[in-house]
Amino acid sequence: MNSPVFSGSNDLRCNTGGATGGKTATYTVAAGATVGFKMDQTIFHAGPILVYISKAPSTAATYDGSGQWAKIYQIAPQISSSGINWNDVTDTFNFKLPSSLAAGEYLLRIEHIALHSMPAQFYVSCAQLKVTGGGSAVPTGILLPGGYPANHPGINLNIYYPVLTSYTMPGPAVWSG
């Protein structure tokens, strides 16, 4: 999650080189388990954090992320009288997988949208999961790239002026299964 990518590229799925996960381990986890991401540096840009999941047609290691992505977690940036900011600087995010998630292999994707410059910078990274147990729910949602319109009010905005009083989260509603 080191280098930013931009909205028109397939790198938006899992970052540069993310289409080939064959040399990356796939982690086995039960549906409903708490999982997370640990970054090599803190997230400090103003902007949201979103987590998506996409079911692989066969193995996560061979999946290029071209299928549908469902948002399963999000953290909105904070709005104060001085505008948008990111007060909870951290390098670790933990969240629960939906307990109804169907067994199978998935890509799990974290995205931080940095809004300090335009065009917005997308910091993304993926993990490969093999989900066990669970139910029969298969996530559906957006395609990446293309899941956010270029003029989305949560992406195409000036965070400095006029001072923001609200923020619109990008993407679909959080999918709970």
JSON list of C-alpha atoms in Angstrom, two decimals:
[
{"chain": "A", "resi": 1, "resn": "MET", "atom": "CA", "xyz": [0.00, 0.00, 0.00]},
{"chain": "A", "resi": 2, "resn": "ASN", "atom": "CA", "xyz": [2.94, 2.29, -0.68]},
{"chain": "A", "resi": 3, "resn": "SER", "atom": "CA", "xyz": [2.32, 3.87, -4.04]},
{"chain": "A", "resi": 4, "resn": "PRO", "atom": "CA", "xyz": [-0.81, 5.65, -5.16]},
{"chain": "A", "resi": 5, "resn": "VAL", "atom": "CA", "xyz": [-2.75, 4.53, -8.20]},
{"chain": "A", "resi": 6, "resn": "PHE", "atom": "CA", "xyz": [-5.38, 6.46, -10.08]},
{"chain": "A", "resi": 7, "resn": "SER", "atom": "CA", "xyz": [-8.98, 5.65, -10.90]},
{"chain": "A", "resi": 8, "resn": "GLY", "atom": "CA", "xyz": [-8.67, 4.62, -14.55]},
{"chain": "A", "resi": 9, "resn": "SER", "atom": "CA", "xyz": [-6.14, 1.81, -14.16]},
{"chain": "A", "resi": 10, "resn": "ASN", "atom": "CA", "xyz": [-6.55, -1.93, -13.47]},
{"chain": "A", "resi": 11, "resn": "ASP", "atom": "CA", "xyz": [-3.94, -1.29, -10.76]},
{"chain": "A", "resi": 12, "resn": "LEU", "atom": "CA", "xyz": [-6.89, 0.11, -8.80]},
{"chain": "A", "resi": 13, "resn": "ARG", "atom": "CA", "xyz": [-7.85, -3.51, -8.04]},
{"chain": "A", "resi": 14, "resn": "CYS", "atom": "CA", "xyz": [-4.79, -4.58, -6.02]},
{"chain": "A", "resi": 15, "resn": "ASN", "atom": "CA", "xyz": [-2.04, -2.02, -6.83]},
{"chain": "A", "resi": 16, "resn": "THR", "atom": "CA", "xyz": [0.85, -2.27, -9.28]},
{"chain": "A", "resi": 17, "resn": "GLY", "atom": "CA", "xyz": [1.66, -5.91, -9.94]},
{"chain": "A", "resi": 18, "resn": "GLY", "atom": "CA", "xyz": [-1.42, -7.00, -7.99]},
{"chain": "A", "resi": 19, "resn": "ALA", "atom": "CA", "xyz": [-2.88, -8.98, -10.89]},
{"chain": "A", "resi": 20, "resn": "THR", "atom": "CA", "xyz": [-0.39, -11.77, -10.27]},
{"chain": "A", "resi": 21, "resn": "GLY", "atom": "CA", "xyz": [-0.67, -13.21, -6.78]},
{"chain": "A", "resi": 22, "resn": "GLY", "atom": "CA", "xyz": [0.86, -16.60, -7.48]},
{"chain": "A", "resi": 23, "resn": "LYS", "atom": "CA", "xyz": [3.84, -15.95, -5.21]},
{"chain": "A", "resi": 24, "resn": "THR", "atom": "CA", "xyz": [1.66, -14.75, -2.32]},
{"chain": "A", "resi": 25, "resn": "ALA", "atom": "CA", "xyz": [0.30, -17.06, 0.38]},
{"chain": "A", "resi": 26, "resn": "THR", "atom": "CA", "xyz": [-3.44, -17.59, 0.76]},
{"chain": "A", "resi": 27, "resn": "TYR", "atom": "CA", "xyz": [-4.61, -17.31, 4.37]},
{"chain": "A", "resi": 28, "resn": "THR", "atom": "CA", "xyz": [-7.37, -19.67, 5.59]},
{"chain": "A", "resi": 29, "resn": "VAL", "atom": "CA", "xyz": [-10.00, -18.03, 7.82]},
{"chain": "A", "resi": 30, "resn": "ALA", "atom": "CA", "xyz": [-13.55, -18.84, 8.93]},
{"chain": "A", "resi": 31, "resn": "ALA", "atom": "CA", "xyz": [-16.49, -16.74, 7.78]},
{"chain": "A", "resi": 32, "resn": "GLY", "atom": "CA", "xyz": [-17.35, -14.23, 10.51]},
{"chain": "A", "resi": 33, "resn": "ALA", "atom": "CA", "xyz": [-13.74, -14.09, 11.77]},
{"chain": "A", "resi": 34, "resn": "THR", "atom": "CA", "xyz": [-11.94, -10.87, 12.57]},
{"chain": "A", "resi": 35, "resn": "VAL", "atom": "CA", "xyz": [-9.22, -10.11, 10.03]},
{"chain": "A", "resi": 36, "resn": "GLY", "atom": "CA", "xyz": [-7.22, -7.02, 9.25]},
{"chain": "A", "resi": 37, "resn": "PHE", "atom": "CA", "xyz": [-4.42, -5.22, 7.51]},
{"chain": "A", "resi": 38, "resn": "LYS", "atom": "CA", "xyz": [-1.16, -3.93, 8.96]},
{"chain": "A", "resi": 39, "resn": "MET", "atom": "CA", "xyz": [0.56, -1.32, 6.82]},
{"chain": "A", "resi": 40, "resn": "ASP", "atom": "CA", "xyz": [4.25, -0.53, 6.80]},
{"chain": "A", "resi": 41, "resn": "GLN", "atom": "CA", "xyz": [3.46, 3.10, 7.61]},
{"chain": "A", "resi": 42, "resn": "THR", "atom": "CA", "xyz": [0.56, 4.99, 9.14]},
{"chain": "A", "resi": 43, "resn": "ILE", "atom": "CA", "xyz": [-2.31, 6.34, 7.11]},
{"chain": "A", "resi": 44, "resn": "PHE", "atom": "CA", "xyz": [-2.12, 10.07, 7.50]},
{"chain": "A", "resi": 45, "resn": "HIS", "atom": "CA", "xyz": [-3.82, 11.63, 4.46]},
{"chain": "A", "resi": 46, "resn": "ALA", "atom": "CA", "xyz": [-7.34, 13.00, 4.87]},
{"chain": "A", "resi": 47, "resn": "GLY", "atom": "CA", "xyz": [-9.80, 10.61, 3.28]},
{"chain": "A", "resi": 48, "resn": "PRO", "atom": "CA", "xyz": [-11.83, 7.44, 3.78]},
{"chain": "A", "resi": 49, "resn": "ILE", "atom": "CA", "xyz": [-10.74, 3.85, 4.30]},
{"chain": "A", "resi": 50, "resn": "LEU", "atom": "CA", "xyz": [-12.79, 1.16, 2.58]},
{"chain": "A", "resi": 51, "resn": "VAL", "atom": "CA", "xyz": [-12.49, -2.63, 2.54]},
{"chain": "A", "resi": 52, "resn": "TYR", "atom": "CA", "xyz": [-13.83, -4.73, -0.33]},
{"chain": "A", "resi": 53, "resn": "ILE", "atom": "CA", "xyz": [-14.04, -8.47, -1.01]},
{"chain": "A", "resi": 54, "resn": "SER", "atom": "CA", "xyz": [-14.35, -10.31, -4.34]},
{"chain": "A", "resi": 55, "resn": "LYS", "atom": "CA", "xyz": [-14.93, -14.05, -4.87]},
{"chain": "A", "resi": 56, "resn": "ALA", "atom": "CA", "xyz": [-12.35, -15.74, -7.05]},
{"chain": "A", "resi": 57, "resn": "PRO", "atom": "CA", "xyz": [-13.70, -17.99, -9.82]},
{"chain": "A", "resi": 58, "resn": "SER", "atom": "CA", "xyz": [-11.10, -20.62, -8.83]},
{"chain": "A", "resi": 59, "resn": "THR", "atom": "CA", "xyz": [-8.08, -19.73, -6.67]},
{"chain": "A", "resi": 60, "resn": "ALA", "atom": "CA", "xyz": [-7.27, -16.34, -5.19]},
{"chain": "A", "resi": 61, "resn": "ALA", "atom": "CA", "xyz": [-3.67, -16.72, -6.40]},
{"chain": "A", "resi": 62, "resn": "THR", "atom": "CA", "xyz": [-4.78, -16.81, -10.05]},
{"chain": "A", "resi": 63, "resn": "TYR", "atom": "CA", "xyz": [-7.61, -14.26, -9.79]},
{"chain": "A", "resi": 64, "resn": "ASP", "atom": "CA", "xyz": [-7.03, -10.84, -11.38]},
{"chain": "A", "resi": 65, "resn": "GLY", "atom": "CA", "xyz": [-9.84, -9.07, -9.49]},
{"chain": "A", "resi": 66, "resn": "SER", "atom": "CA", "xyz": [-11.94, -8.44, -12.60]},
{"chain": "A", "resi": 67, "resn": "GLY", "atom": "CA", "xyz": [-15.17, -9.62, -10.93]},
{"chain": "A", "resi": 68, "resn": "GLN", "atom": "CA", "xyz": [-17.54, -7.80, -8.60]},
{"chain": "A", "resi": 69, "resn": "TRP", "atom": "CA", "xyz": [-16.32, -6.24, -5.36]},
{"chain": "A", "resi": 70, "resn": "ALA", "atom": "CA", "xyz": [-18.53, -5.75, -2.31]},
{"chain": "A", "resi": 71, "resn": "LYS", "atom": "CA", "xyz": [-17.71, -3.17, 0.35]},
{"chain": "A", "resi": 72, "resn": "ILE", "atom": "CA", "xyz": [-17.65, -4.89, 3.76]},
{"chain": "A", "resi": 73, "resn": "TYR", "atom": "CA", "xyz": [-16.18, -2.16, 5.97]},
{"chain": "A", "resi": 74, "resn": "GLN", "atom": "CA", "xyz": [-15.56, 1.58, 5.90]},
{"chain": "A", "resi": 75, "resn": "ILE", "atom": "CA", "xyz": [-14.24, 4.44, 8.00]},
{"chain": "A", "resi": 76, "resn": "ALA", "atom": "CA", "xyz": [-15.25, 7.96, 7.03]},
{"chain": "A", "resi": 77, "resn": "PRO", "atom": "CA", "xyz": [-12.88, 10.88, 7.49]},
{"chain": "A", "resi": 78, "resn": "GLN", "atom": "CA", "xyz": [-13.72, 13.20, 10.34]},
{"chain": "A", "resi": 79, "resn": "ILE", "atom": "CA", "xyz": [-15.39, 16.53, 9.65]},
{"chain": "A", "resi": 80, "resn": "SER", "atom": "CA", "xyz": [-14.82, 19.39, 12.04]},
{"chain": "A", "resi": 81, "resn": "SER", "atom": "CA", "xyz": [-15.26, 23.16, 11.98]},
{"chain": "A", "resi": 82, "resn": "SER", "atom": "CA", "xyz": [-11.87, 23.37, 10.25]},
{"chain": "A", "resi": 83, "resn": "GLY", "atom": "CA", "xyz": [-12.86, 20.88, 7.53]},
{"chain": "A", "resi": 84, "resn": "ILE", "atom": "CA", "xyz": [-11.94, 17.29, 6.76]},
{"chain": "A", "resi": 85, "resn": "ASN", "atom": "CA", "xyz": [-9.12, 15.56, 8.59]},
{"chain": "A", "resi": 86, "resn": "TRP", "atom": "CA", "xyz": [-7.80, 12.21, 9.68]},
{"chain": "A", "resi": 87, "resn": "ASN", "atom": "CA", "xyz": [-7.37, 12.25, 13.44]},
{"chain": "A", "resi": 88, "resn": "ASP", "atom": "CA", "xyz": [-7.08, 8.52, 14.13]},
{"chain": "A", "resi": 89, "resn": "VAL", "atom": "CA", "xyz": [-3.67, 7.97, 12.55]},
{"chain": "A", "resi": 90, "resn": "THR", "atom": "CA", "xyz": [-2.96, 4.26, 12.59]},
{"chain": "A", "resi": 91, "resn": "ASP", "atom": "CA", "xyz": [-1.27, 1.48, 10.64]},
{"chain": "A", "resi": 92, "resn": "THR", "atom": "CA", "xyz": [-3.63, -1.35, 11.61]},
{"chain": "A", "resi": 93, "resn": "PHE", "atom": "CA", "xyz": [-7.29, -1.99, 10.76]},
{"chain": "A", "resi": 94, "resn": "ASN", "atom": "CA", "xyz": [-9.30, -4.95, 12.01]},
{"chain": "A", "resi": 95, "resn": "PHE", "atom": "CA", "xyz": [-12.84, -5.85, 11.01]},
{"chain": "A", "resi": 96, "resn": "LYS", "atom": "CA", "xyz": [-15.16, -8.87, 10.81]},
{"chain": "A", "resi": 97, "resn": "LEU", "atom": "CA", "xyz": [-15.90, -10.82, 7.68]},
{"chain": "A", "resi": 98, "resn": "PRO", "atom": "CA", "xyz": [-19.62, -11.38, 7.10]},
{"chain": "A", "resi": 99, "resn": "SER", "atom": "CA", "xyz": [-20.61, -14.62, 8.83]},
{"chain": "A", "resi": 100, "resn": "SER", "atom": "CA", "xyz": [-22.88, -15.57, 5.92]},
{"chain": "A", "resi": 101, "resn": "LEU", "atom": "CA", "xyz": [-20.00, -15.43, 3.42]},
{"chain": "A", "resi": 102, "resn": "ALA", "atom": "CA", "xyz": [-19.92, -18.53, 1.23]},
{"chain": "A", "resi": 103, "resn": "ALA", "atom": "CA", "xyz": [-16.89, -20.81, 1.51]},
{"chain": "A", "resi": 104, "resn": "GLY", "atom": "CA", "xyz": [-14.31, -20.32, -1.22]},
{"chain": "A", "resi": 105, "resn": "GLU", "atom": "CA", "xyz": [-11.34, -18.20, -2.19]},
{"chain": "A", "resi": 106, "resn": "TYR", "atom": "CA", "xyz": [-11.44, -14.41, -2.24]},
{"chain": "A", "resi": 107, "resn": "LEU", "atom": "CA", "xyz": [-9.38, -11.29, -2.69]},
{"chain": "A", "resi": 108, "resn": "LEU", "atom": "CA", "xyz": [-9.70, -8.92, 0.27]},
{"chain": "A", "resi": 109, "resn": "ARG", "atom": "CA", "xyz": [-8.84, -5.32, -0.62]},
{"chain": "A", "resi": 110, "resn": "ILE", "atom": "CA", "xyz": [-8.12, -2.27, 1.53]},
{"chain": "A", "resi": 111, "resn": "GLU", "atom": "CA", "xyz": [-8.33, 1.18, -0.02]},
{"chain": "A", "resi": 112, "resn": "HIS", "atom": "CA", "xyz": [-7.39, 4.56, 1.38]},
{"chain": "A", "resi": 113, "resn": "ILE", "atom": "CA", "xyz": [-8.47, 7.49, -0.80]},
{"chain": "A", "resi": 114, "resn": "ALA", "atom": "CA", "xyz": [-6.16, 10.43, -0.18]},
{"chain": "A", "resi": 115, "resn": "LEU", "atom": "CA", "xyz": [-8.04, 13.65, -0.87]},
{"chain": "A", "resi": 116, "resn": "HIS", "atom": "CA", "xyz": [-5.23, 16.16, -0.29]},
{"chain": "A", "resi": 117, "resn": "SER", "atom": "CA", "xyz": [-4.57, 16.50, -4.02]},
{"chain": "A", "resi": 118, "resn": "MET", "atom": "CA", "xyz": [-6.58, 16.17, -7.19]},
{"chain": "A", "resi": 119, "resn": "PRO", "atom": "CA", "xyz": [-6.90, 13.81, -8.83]},
{"chain": "A", "resi": 120, "resn": "ALA", "atom": "CA", "xyz": [-7.44, 11.77, -5.69]},
{"chain": "A", "resi": 121, "resn": "GLN", "atom": "CA", "xyz": [-4.79, 9.20, -4.86]},
{"chain": "A", "resi": 122, "resn": "PHE", "atom": "CA", "xyz": [-5.88, 5.62, -4.24]},
{"chain": "A", "resi": 123, "resn": "TYR", "atom": "CA", "xyz": [-3.65, 3.57, -1.93]},
{"chain": "A", "resi": 124, "resn": "VAL", "atom": "CA", "xyz": [-4.68, -0.08, -2.27]},
{"chain": "A", "resi": 125, "resn": "SER", "atom": "CA", "xyz": [-3.48, -3.50, -1.28]},
{"chain": "A", "resi": 126, "resn": "CYS", "atom": "CA", "xyz": [-4.96, -6.99, -1.40]},
{"chain": "A", "resi": 127, "resn": "ALA", "atom": "CA", "xyz": [-4.75, -10.21, 0.57]},
{"chain": "A", "resi": 128, "resn": "GLN", "atom": "CA", "xyz": [-5.74, -13.70, -0.57]},
{"chain": "A", "resi": 129, "resn": "LEU", "atom": "CA", "xyz": [-8.23, -15.57, 1.61]},
{"chain": "A", "resi": 130, "resn": "LYS", "atom": "CA", "xyz": [-9.66, -19.06, 1.68]},
{"chain": "A", "resi": 131, "resn": "VAL", "atom": "CA", "xyz": [-12.92, -18.75, 3.62]},
{"chain": "A", "resi": 132, "resn": "THR", "atom": "CA", "xyz": [-14.29, -21.81, 5.40]},
{"chain": "A", "resi": 133, "resn": "GLY", "atom": "CA", "xyz": [-17.70, -22.41, 6.97]},
{"chain": "A", "resi": 134, "resn": "GLY", "atom": "CA", "xyz": [-20.17, -19.61, 6.64]},
{"chain": "A", "resi": 135, "resn": "GLY", "atom": "CA", "xyz": [-23.32, -19.53, 4.64]},
{"chain": "A", "resi": 136, "resn": "SER", "atom": "CA", "xyz": [-24.21, -19.21, 1.01]},
{"chain": "A", "resi": 137, "resn": "ALA", "atom": "CA", "xyz": [-23.91, -15.44, 0.43]},
{"chain": "A", "resi": 138, "resn": "VAL", "atom": "CA", "xyz": [-21.70, -14.45, -2.49]},
{"chain": "A", "resi": 139, "resn": "PRO", "atom": "CA", "xyz": [-20.76, -10.75, -2.51]},
{"chain": "A", "resi": 140, "resn": "THR", "atom": "CA", "xyz": [-21.78, -8.55, -5.41]},
{"chain": "A", "resi": 141, "resn": "GLY", "atom": "CA", "xyz": [-21.10, -4.90, -5.97]},
{"chain": "A", "resi": 142, "resn": "ILE", "atom": "CA", "xyz": [-18.91, -2.72, -8.15]},
{"chain": "A", "resi": 143, "resn": "LEU", "atom": "CA", "xyz": [-16.27, -3.39, -10.78]},
{"chain": "A", "resi": 144, "resn": "LEU", "atom": "CA", "xyz": [-12.78, -1.96, -10.44]},
{"chain": "A", "resi": 145, "resn": "PRO", "atom": "CA", "xyz": [-11.85, 0.24, -12.16]},
{"chain": "A", "resi": 146, "resn": "GLY", "atom": "CA", "xyz": [-15.11, 1.97, -12.91]},
{"chain": "A", "resi": 147, "resn": "GLY", "atom": "CA", "xyz": [-16.87, 1.55, -9.58]},
{"chain": "A", "resi": 148, "resn": "TYR", "atom": "CA", "xyz": [-16.77, 5.24, -8.75]},
{"chain": "A", "resi": 149, "resn": "PRO", "atom": "CA", "xyz": [-17.95, 7.91, -11.18]},
{"chain": "A", "resi": 150, "resn": "ALA", "atom": "CA", "xyz": [-15.24, 10.51, -11.92]},
{"chain": "A", "resi": 151, "resn": "ASN", "atom": "CA", "xyz": [-17.46, 13.24, -10.51]},
{"chain": "A", "resi": 152, "resn": "HIS", "atom": "CA", "xyz": [-18.33, 11.40, -7.26]},
{"chain": "A", "resi": 153, "resn": "PRO", "atom": "CA", "xyz": [-18.68, 14.01, -4.48]},
{"chain": "A", "resi": 154, "resn": "GLY", "atom": "CA", "xyz": [-16.56, 11.91, -2.10]},
{"chain": "A", "resi": 155, "resn": "ILE", "atom": "CA", "xyz": [-13.63, 11.79, -4.53]},
{"chain": "A", "resi": 156, "resn": "ASN", "atom": "CA", "xyz": [-13.79, 14.88, -6.73]},
{"chain": "A", "resi": 157, "resn": "LEU", "atom": "CA", "xyz": [-13.70, 17.66, -4.14]},
{"chain": "A", "resi": 158, "resn": "ASN", "atom": "CA", "xyz": [-11.54, 20.37, -2.67]},
{"chain": "A", "resi": 159, "resn": "ILE", "atom": "CA", "xyz": [-11.01, 19.52, 1.00]},
{"chain": "A", "resi": 160, "resn": "TYR", "atom": "CA", "xyz": [-9.52, 22.95, 1.73]},
{"chain": "A", "resi": 161, "resn": "TYR", "atom": "CA", "xyz": [-12.12, 25.43, 0.50]},
{"chain": "A", "resi": 162, "resn": "PRO", "atom": "CA", "xyz": [-14.96, 25.89, 1.04]},
{"chain": "A", "resi": 163, "resn": "VAL", "atom": "CA", "xyz": [-14.78, 24.20, 4.44]},
{"chain": "A", "resi": 164, "resn": "LEU", "atom": "CA", "xyz": [-16.64, 20.89, 4.27]},
{"chain": "A", "resi": 165, "resn": "THR", "atom": "CA", "xyz": [-19.56, 20.30, 6.59]},
{"chain": "A", "resi": 166, "resn": "SER", "atom": "CA", "xyz": [-20.31, 16.76, 5.40]},
{"chain": "A", "resi": 167, "resn": "TYR", "atom": "CA", "xyz": [-18.75, 13.93, 3.42]},
{"chain": "A", "resi": 168, "resn": "THR", "atom": "CA", "xyz": [-20.29, 11.40, 1.01]},
{"chain": "A", "resi": 169, "resn": "MET", "atom": "CA", "xyz": [-18.65, 7.96, 1.17]},
{"chain": "A", "resi": 170, "resn": "PRO", "atom": "CA", "xyz": [-17.69, 6.50, -2.22]},
{"chain": "A", "resi": 171, "resn": "GLY", "atom": "CA", "xyz": [-19.02, 3.20, -3.45]},
{"chain": "A", "resi": 172, "resn": "PRO", "atom": "CA", "xyz": [-22.03, 1.12, -2.53]},
{"chain": "A", "resi": 173, "resn": "ALA", "atom": "CA", "xyz": [-23.46, 0.59, 0.93]},
{"chain": "A", "resi": 174, "resn": "VAL", "atom": "CA", "xyz": [-21.59, -1.82, 3.18]},
{"chain": "A", "resi": 175, "resn": "TRP", "atom": "CA", "xyz": [-22.53, -5.40, 2.26]},
{"chain": "A", "resi": 176, "resn": "SER", "atom": "CA", "xyz": [-23.28, -7.55, 5.28]},
{"chain": "A", "resi": 177, "resn": "GLY", "atom": "CA", "xyz": [-24.18, -10.77, 3.50]}
]
